[in-house]
PDB file of C-alpha atoms in Angstrom:
ATOM      1  CA  MET A  45     -55.362  23.339 -98.320  1.00  0.00           C
ATOM      2  CA  LYS A  46     -52.005  21.148 -99.770  1.00  0.00           C
ATOM      3  CA  ASN A  47     -49.486  23.131-102.041  1.00  0.00           C
ATOM      4  CA  SER A  48     -49.722  21.657-105.994  1.00  0.00           C
ATOM      5  CA  ILE A  49     -47.220  20.255-107.627  1.00  0.00           C
ATOM      6  CA  VAL A  50     -46.885  18.857-111.524  1.00  0.00           C
ATOM      7  CA  ILE A  51     -43.982  17.121-111.917  1.00  0.00           C
ATOM      8  CA  VAL A  52     -42.090  16.650-115.501  1.00  0.00           C
ATOM      9  CA  ASP A  53     -40.051  14.120-116.271  1.00  0.00           C
ATOM     10  CA  ASP A  54     -39.241  11.826-119.248  1.00  0.00           C
ATOM     11  CA  HIS A  55     -38.108   9.026-117.001  1.00  0.00           C
ATOM     12  CA  VAL A  56     -41.789   7.300-116.147  1.00  0.00           C
ATOM     13  CA  LEU A  57     -40.014   5.341-112.725  1.00  0.00           C
ATOM     14  CA  ILE A  58     -38.408   8.453-111.483  1.00  0.00           C
ATOM     15  CA  ALA A  59     -41.489  10.740-111.996  1.00  0.00           C
ATOM     16  CA  ASN A  60     -43.856   8.193-110.377  1.00  0.00           C
ATOM     17  CA  ALA A  61     -41.258   7.495-107.608  1.00  0.00           C
ATOM     18  CA  LEU A  62     -40.898  11.202-106.991  1.00  0.00           C
ATOM     19  CA  SER A  63     -44.894  11.700-106.866  1.00  0.00           C
ATOM     20  CA  SER A  64     -45.379   8.820-104.374  1.00  0.00           C
ATOM     21  CA  ILE A  65     -42.814  10.339-101.909  1.00  0.00           C
ATOM     22  CA  ILE A  66     -43.873  14.001-102.364  1.00  0.00           C
ATOM     23  CA  SER A  67     -47.604  12.282-101.589  1.00  0.00           C
ATOM     24  CA  ASN A  68     -46.229  12.025 -97.975  1.00  0.00           C
ATOM     25  CA  PHE A  69     -45.111  15.351 -97.455  1.00  0.00           C
ATOM     26  CA  GLU A  70     -47.732  16.657 -95.381  1.00  0.00           C
ATOM     27  CA  GLN A  71     -48.108  20.037 -97.235  1.00  0.00           C
ATOM     28  CA  PHE A  72     -47.494  19.218-100.905  1.00  0.00           C
ATOM     29  CA  GLU A  73     -49.670  17.033-103.335  1.00  0.00           C
ATOM     30  CA  VAL A  74     -48.941  16.025-106.904  1.00  0.00           C
ATOM     31  CA  LEU A  75     -51.662  16.838-109.086  1.00  0.00           C
ATOM     32  CA  TYR A  76     -50.212  15.148-112.504  1.00  0.00           C
ATOM     33  CA  VAL A  77     -47.342  13.942-114.018  1.00  0.00           C
ATOM     34  CA  CYS A  78     -45.886  14.639-117.562  1.00  0.00           C
ATOM     35  CA  GLU A  79     -42.859  13.290-119.367  1.00  0.00           C
ATOM     36  CA  ASN A  80     -41.830  16.605-121.550  1.00  0.00           C
ATOM     37  CA  GLY A  81     -42.712  20.240-121.731  1.00  0.00           C
ATOM     38  CA  LEU A  82     -44.895  19.925-124.506  1.00  0.00           C
ATOM     39  CA  GLU A  83     -47.184  17.864-122.848  1.00  0.00           C
ATOM     40  CA  LEU A  84     -47.238  20.142-119.818  1.00  0.00           C
ATOM     41  CA  GLN A  85     -48.497  23.063-122.250  1.00  0.00           C
ATOM     42  CA  ASN A  86     -50.673  20.849-123.723  1.00  0.00           C
ATOM     43  CA  LYS A  87     -52.023  20.189-120.339  1.00  0.00           C
ATOM     44  CA  PHE A  88     -51.956  23.793-119.456  1.00  0.00           C
ATOM     45  CA  LYS A  89     -54.049  24.375-122.409  1.00  0.00           C
ATOM     46  CA  GLN A  90     -56.493  22.008-122.214  1.00  0.00           C
ATOM     47  CA  ASP A  91     -57.887  23.869-118.505  1.00  0.00           C
ATOM     48  CA  GLU A  92     -56.139  21.183-116.629  1.00  0.00           C
ATOM     49  CA  ALA A  93     -55.056  22.834-112.880  1.00  0.00           C
ATOM     50  CA  ILE A  94     -52.013  24.681-112.682  1.00  0.00           C
ATOM     51  CA  PRO A  95     -49.543  24.226-110.026  1.00  0.00           C
ATOM     52  CA  GLY A  96     -47.900  26.252-107.726  1.00  0.00           C
ATOM     53  CA  ILE A  97     -44.963  24.852-108.463  1.00  0.00           C
ATOM     54  CA  VAL A  98     -43.653  22.666-111.179  1.00  0.00           C
ATOM     55  CA  LEU A  99     -41.069  19.985-110.527  1.00  0.00           C
ATOM     56  CA  LEU A 100     -38.902  20.218-114.003  1.00  0.00           C
ATOM     57  CA  ASP A 101     -36.275  17.856-114.963  1.00  0.00           C
ATOM     58  CA  ILE A 102     -33.570  19.311-117.523  1.00  0.00           C
ATOM     59  CA  SER A 103     -33.026  16.918-120.004  1.00  0.00           C
ATOM     60  CA  MET A 104     -35.994  15.564-121.576  1.00  0.00           C
ATOM     61  CA  PRO A 105     -36.762  14.903-125.418  1.00  0.00           C
ATOM     62  CA  VAL A 106     -39.087  16.523-127.419  1.00  0.00           C
ATOM     63  CA  MET A 107     -39.322  20.072-125.093  1.00  0.00           C
ATOM     64  CA  ASP A 108     -36.420  20.051-122.631  1.00  0.00           C
ATOM     65  CA  GLY A 109     -35.711  21.913-119.117  1.00  0.00           C
ATOM     66  CA  PHE A 110     -34.656  24.971-120.504  1.00  0.00           C
ATOM     67  CA  GLU A 111     -37.136  25.640-122.835  1.00  0.00           C
ATOM     68  CA  THR A 112     -39.860  24.712-120.422  1.00  0.00           C
ATOM     69  CA  ALA A 113     -38.680  26.959-117.916  1.00  0.00           C
ATOM     70  CA  LYS A 114     -38.461  29.907-120.400  1.00  0.00           C
ATOM     71  CA  TRP A 115     -41.966  29.105-121.610  1.00  0.00           C
ATOM     72  CA  LEU A 116     -43.426  28.837-118.027  1.00  0.00           C
ATOM     73  CA  LYS A 117     -41.253  32.500-117.076  1.00  0.00           C
ATOM     74  CA  SER A 118     -43.663  33.859-119.942  1.00  0.00           C
ATOM     75  CA  ASP A 119     -46.670  32.704-119.869  1.00  0.00           C
ATOM     76  CA  TYR A 120     -46.960  31.337-116.178  1.00  0.00           C
ATOM     77  CA  PRO A 121     -44.522  33.737-114.154  1.00  0.00           C
ATOM     78  CA  ASN A 122     -46.703  33.097-111.131  1.00  0.00           C
ATOM     79  CA  VAL A 123     -45.563  29.258-111.248  1.00  0.00           C
ATOM     80  CA  LEU A 124     -42.659  28.437-109.333  1.00  0.00           C
ATOM     81  CA  VAL A 125     -40.264  26.618-111.368  1.00  0.00           C
ATOM     82  CA  MET A 126     -38.006  24.177-109.158  1.00  0.00           C
ATOM     83  CA  ALA A 127     -34.921  22.336-111.658  1.00  0.00           C
ATOM     84  CA  LEU A 128     -34.694  18.606-110.129  1.00  0.00           C
ATOM     85  CA  SER A 129     -31.401  17.409-112.105  1.00  0.00           C
ATOM     86  CA  MET A 130     -28.845  14.784-112.363  1.00  0.00           C
ATOM     87  CA  GLN A 131     -26.334  18.065-113.516  1.00  0.00           C
ATOM     88  CA  ASP A 132     -24.962  19.794-111.167  1.00  0.00           C
ATOM     89  CA  ASP A 133     -22.707  21.845-113.147  1.00  0.00           C
ATOM     90  CA  GLU A 134     -22.689  25.793-112.805  1.00  0.00           C
ATOM     91  CA  GLN A 135     -23.453  26.088-116.673  1.00  0.00           C
ATOM     92  CA  SER A 136     -26.988  24.495-116.598  1.00  0.00           C
ATOM     93  CA  LEU A 137     -27.766  26.089-112.879  1.00  0.00           C
ATOM     94  CA  ILE A 138     -27.075  29.408-114.904  1.00  0.00           C
ATOM     95  CA  LYS A 139     -28.944  28.708-117.482  1.00  0.00           C
ATOM     96  CA  MET A 140     -31.993  27.732-116.026  1.00  0.00           C
ATOM     97  CA  ILE A 141     -31.970  30.819-113.715  1.00  0.00           C
ATOM     98  CA  LYS A 142     -31.959  32.770-116.700  1.00  0.00           C
ATOM     99  CA  ASN A 143     -35.068  30.920-118.382  1.00  0.00           C
ATOM    100  CA  GLY A 144     -36.536  31.716-114.816  1.00  0.00           C
ATOM    101  CA  ALA A 145     -36.069  28.816-112.427  1.00  0.00           C
ATOM    102  CA  LYS A 146     -36.378  29.404-108.749  1.00  0.00           C
ATOM    103  CA  GLY A 147     -34.994  26.518-107.382  1.00  0.00           C
ATOM    104  CA  TYR A 148     -32.075  24.034-108.306  1.00  0.00           C
ATOM    105  CA  MET A 149     -32.121  20.253-106.736  1.00  0.00           C
ATOM    106  CA  LEU A 150     -30.274  17.421-107.586  1.00  0.00           C
ATOM    107  CA  LYS A 151     -32.274  14.262-107.947  1.00  0.00           C
ATOM    108  CA  ASN A 152     -29.803  12.107-105.475  1.00  0.00           C
ATOM    109  CA  VAL A 153     -31.172  14.224-102.519  1.00  0.00           C
ATOM    110  CA  HIS A 154     -32.643  12.442 -99.520  1.00  0.00           C
ATOM    111  CA  PRO A 155     -36.584  12.905 -99.313  1.00  0.00           C
ATOM    112  CA  LYS A 156     -36.231  15.424 -96.515  1.00  0.00           C
ATOM    113  CA  GLU A 157     -34.197  17.520 -98.315  1.00  0.00           C
ATOM    114  CA  LEU A 158     -36.449  17.802-101.222  1.00  0.00           C
ATOM    115  CA  GLU A 159     -39.585  18.624 -99.077  1.00  0.00           C
ATOM    116  CA  ASN A 160     -37.149  21.265 -97.210  1.00  0.00           C
ATOM    117  CA  ALA A 161     -36.786  22.689-100.530  1.00  0.00           C
ATOM    118  CA  LEU A 162     -40.128  22.228-101.454  1.00  0.00           C
ATOM    119  CA  LEU A 163     -41.221  24.794 -97.998  1.00  0.00           C
ATOM    120  CA  LYS A 164     -37.952  27.221 -98.682  1.00  0.00           C
ATOM    121  CA  ILE A 165     -39.150  27.768-102.353  1.00  0.00           C
ATOM    122  CA  LEU A 166     -42.756  28.704-101.236  1.00  0.00           C
ATOM    123  CA  LYS A 167     -41.277  30.349 -98.382  1.00  0.00           C
ATOM    124  CA  ASN A 168     -38.749  33.069-100.257  1.00  0.00           C
ATOM    125  CA  GLY A 169     -39.815  32.336-103.262  1.00  0.00           C
ATOM    126  CA  GLN A 170     -36.685  30.644-104.454  1.00  0.00           C
ATOM    127  CA  PHE A 171     -34.134  28.060-103.096  1.00  0.00           C
ATOM    128  CA  PHE A 172     -31.100  26.910-104.605  1.00  0.00           C
ATOM    129  CA  PRO A 173     -27.975  24.699-103.346  1.00  0.00           C
ATOM    130  CA  GLU A 174     -25.033  25.755-101.008  1.00  0.00           C
ATOM    131  CA  TRP A 175     -22.762  26.179-104.299  1.00  0.00           C
ATOM    132  CA  ALA A 176     -24.488  28.787-105.018  1.00  0.00           C
ATOM    133  CA  THR A 177     -23.502  30.578-102.454  1.00  0.00           C
ATOM    134  CA  SER A 178     -25.682  33.511-100.163  1.00  0.00           C
ATOM    135  CA  LYS A 179     -24.453  36.030-102.426  1.00  0.00           C
ATOM    136  CA  VAL A 180     -25.362  34.244-105.480  1.00  0.00           C
ATOM    137  CA  LEU A 181     -29.461  34.014-104.016  1.00  0.00           C
ATOM    138  CA  SER A 182     -28.767  38.096-102.467  1.00  0.00           C
ATOM    139  CA  THR A 183     -28.558  39.119-106.090  1.00  0.00           C
ATOM    140  CA  LEU A 184     -31.752  37.778-107.058  1.00  0.00           C
ATOM    141  CA  ASN A 185     -33.918  39.803-104.669  1.00  0.00           C
ATOM    142  CA  ASP A 186     -35.915  42.669-106.462  1.00  0.00           C
ATOM    143  CA  ASP A 187     -34.641  45.264-104.087  1.00  0.00           C
ATOM    144  CA  TYR A 188     -30.911  44.216-105.877  1.00  0.00           C
ATOM    145  CA  THR A 189     -29.821  46.457-108.326  1.00  0.00           C
ATOM    146  CA  GLY A 190     -25.776  46.598-107.545  1.00  0.00           C
ATOM    147  CA  PHE A 191     -25.614  50.511-108.166  1.00  0.00           C
ATOM    148  CA  SER A 192     -27.098  51.429-105.297  1.00  0.00           C
ATOM    149  CA  ASN A 193     -24.002  52.073-103.106  1.00  0.00           C
ATOM    150  CA  GLY A 194     -22.045  53.472-105.637  1.00  0.00           C
ATOM    151  CA  ILE A 195     -20.027  50.895-107.395  1.00  0.00           C
ATOM    152  CA  LYS A 196     -19.100  51.486-110.854  1.00  0.00           C
ATOM    153  CA  ILE A 197     -18.729  49.253-113.836  1.00  0.00           C
ATOM    154  CA  SER A 198     -16.219  49.511-116.844  1.00  0.00           C
ATOM    155  CA  ASP A 199     -17.661  49.164-119.974  1.00  0.00           C
ATOM    156  CA  ARG A 200     -15.557  45.977-120.472  1.00  0.00           C
ATOM    157  CA  GLU A 201     -16.081  44.776-117.481  1.00  0.00           C
ATOM    158  CA  LYS A 202     -20.143  45.174-118.698  1.00  0.00           C
ATOM    159  CA  GLU A 203     -19.024  42.749-122.089  1.00  0.00           C
ATOM    160  CA  PHE A 204     -17.313  40.298-120.002  1.00  0.00           C
ATOM    161  CA  LEU A 205     -20.506  40.071-117.809  1.00  0.00           C
ATOM    162  CA  LYS A 206     -22.320  39.059-120.950  1.00  0.00           C
ATOM    163  CA  TYR A 207     -20.203  36.628-121.339  1.00  0.00           C
ATOM    164  CA  THR A 208     -20.432  34.728-118.203  1.00  0.00           C
ATOM    165  CA  VAL A 209     -24.315  33.987-118.926  1.00  0.00           C
ATOM    166  CA  THR A 210     -23.079  31.710-121.832  1.00  0.00           C
ATOM    167  CA  GLU A 211     -21.388  28.179-121.815  1.00  0.00           C
ATOM    168  CA  MET A 212     -17.768  29.710-122.995  1.00  0.00           C
ATOM    169  CA  ASN A 213     -14.683  29.437-120.978  1.00  0.00           C
ATOM    170  CA  TYR A 214     -12.380  31.995-119.659  1.00  0.00           C
ATOM    171  CA  LYS A 215     -10.321  31.415-122.508  1.00  0.00           C
ATOM    172  CA  GLU A 216     -12.926  31.444-125.137  1.00  0.00           C
ATOM    173  CA  ILE A 217     -14.579  34.970-123.550  1.00  0.00           C
ATOM    174  CA  SER A 218     -10.784  36.258-124.020  1.00  0.00           C
ATOM    175  CA  GLU A 219     -10.962  35.533-127.547  1.00  0.00           C
ATOM    176  CA  LYS A 220     -14.271  37.044-128.169  1.00  0.00           C
ATOM    177  CA  MET A 221     -13.221  40.062-126.135  1.00  0.00           C
ATOM    178  CA  PHE A 222     -10.263  40.584-128.041  1.00  0.00           C
ATOM    179  CA  CYS A 223      -7.681  40.171-124.891  1.00  0.00           C
ATOM    180  CA  SER A 224      -5.349  37.875-122.979  1.00  0.00           C
ATOM    181  CA  PRO A 225      -6.970  35.302-120.686  1.00  0.00           C
ATOM    182  CA  ARG A 226      -4.915  36.686-117.822  1.00  0.00           C
ATOM    183  CA  THR A 227      -7.295  40.303-118.518  1.00  0.00           C
ATOM    184  CA  VAL A 228     -10.234  38.416-118.416  1.00  0.00           C
ATOM    185  CA  GLU A 229      -9.130  37.007-114.948  1.00  0.00           C
ATOM    186  CA  ASN A 230      -8.633  40.601-113.823  1.00  0.00           C
ATOM    187  CA  TYR A 231     -12.026  41.340-114.771  1.00  0.00           C
ATOM    188  CA  ARG A 232     -13.371  38.486-112.713  1.00  0.00           C
ATOM    189  CA  ASP A 233     -11.237  39.437-109.372  1.00  0.00           C
ATOM    190  CA  SER A 234     -12.099  43.071-110.242  1.00  0.00           C
ATOM    191  CA  LEU A 235     -16.040  42.559-110.029  1.00  0.00           C
ATOM    192  CA  PHE A 236     -15.651  39.528-107.409  1.00  0.00           C
ATOM    193  CA  GLU A 237     -14.626  42.394-104.899  1.00  0.00           C
ATOM    194  CA  LYS A 238     -17.018  45.270-106.044  1.00  0.00           C
ATOM    195  CA  LEU A 239     -20.059  42.678-105.822  1.00  0.00           C
ATOM    196  CA  GLU A 240     -18.514  40.934-103.345  1.00  0.00           C
ATOM    197  CA  LEU A 241     -19.305  37.858-105.045  1.00  0.00           C
ATOM    198  CA  LYS A 242     -16.941  34.467-104.771  1.00  0.00           C
ATOM    199  CA  THR A 243     -18.526  32.017-108.341  1.00  0.00           C
ATOM    200  CA  ARG A 244     -19.370  32.792-111.957  1.00  0.00           C
ATOM    201  CA  VAL A 245     -22.383  31.670-110.792  1.00  0.00           C
ATOM    202  CA  GLY A 246     -23.148  34.849-108.806  1.00  0.00           C
ATOM    203  CA  LEU A 247     -21.440  37.098-111.664  1.00  0.00           C
ATOM    204  CA  ALA A 248     -24.044  35.274-113.910  1.00  0.00           C
ATOM    205  CA  VAL A 249     -26.665  35.733-112.228  1.00  0.00           C
ATOM    206  CA  TYR A 250     -26.089  39.500-111.167  1.00  0.00           C
ATOM    207  CA  ALA A 251     -25.863  40.031-115.108  1.00  0.00           C
ATOM    208  CA  ILE A 252     -29.469  38.745-115.872  1.00  0.00           C
ATOM    209  CA  LYS A 253     -30.732  40.532-113.180  1.00  0.00           C
ATOM    210  CA  ASN A 254     -29.138  43.692-114.323  1.00  0.00           C
ATOM    211  CA  GLY A 255     -29.661  43.048-117.942  1.00  0.00           C
ATOM    212  CA  TYR A 256     -26.158  42.512-119.381  1.00  0.00           C
ATOM    213  CA  ASP A 257     -26.781  38.918-120.424  1.00  0.00           C
ATOM    214  CA  VAL A 258     -26.301  38.311-124.103  1.00  0.00           C
TER     215      VAL A 258
END
């Protein structure tokens, strides 16, 4: 029995091309295609087949990928959401993770890479690009809390963590925290060392996992 996929993308040509590509994957099949999150909601409400994976575009009219992922997380938590986007910035990745996405791929990937990503999200429950780093992924594991090894995080570091999930840059965060940009950098570097992370994405995922996000 093949693993079921639904594609949500407002670009009809891209969606149809994706459907055609996936139809050649031995272990996967596309159930149907939607142009936005609202159409997906309507399909689910009409008792259409619920897929194991939703391939979700981010930039869409009516109901975008962020909102759709959040709805799926709330109402259909067993559906694996794989964001498939042209956006390769950290903020989009962070927001999709916060809203429940378990995977993230760029639309310019080779079909073989897409197939491998789909296999990995089924096997591991998650798949993110290399720039998310293995340390980031470790914070997504259910058994990771950040406190089991006696890590102590100050109140100001916790305050900084909640802002890492936002779209603010470090200068804007410093203004929110009423301190200098250099002080914010010190909080960042301290947390990098304590949590053994290397990127803001890692800090953001840690904040989400541990309830520090805004």
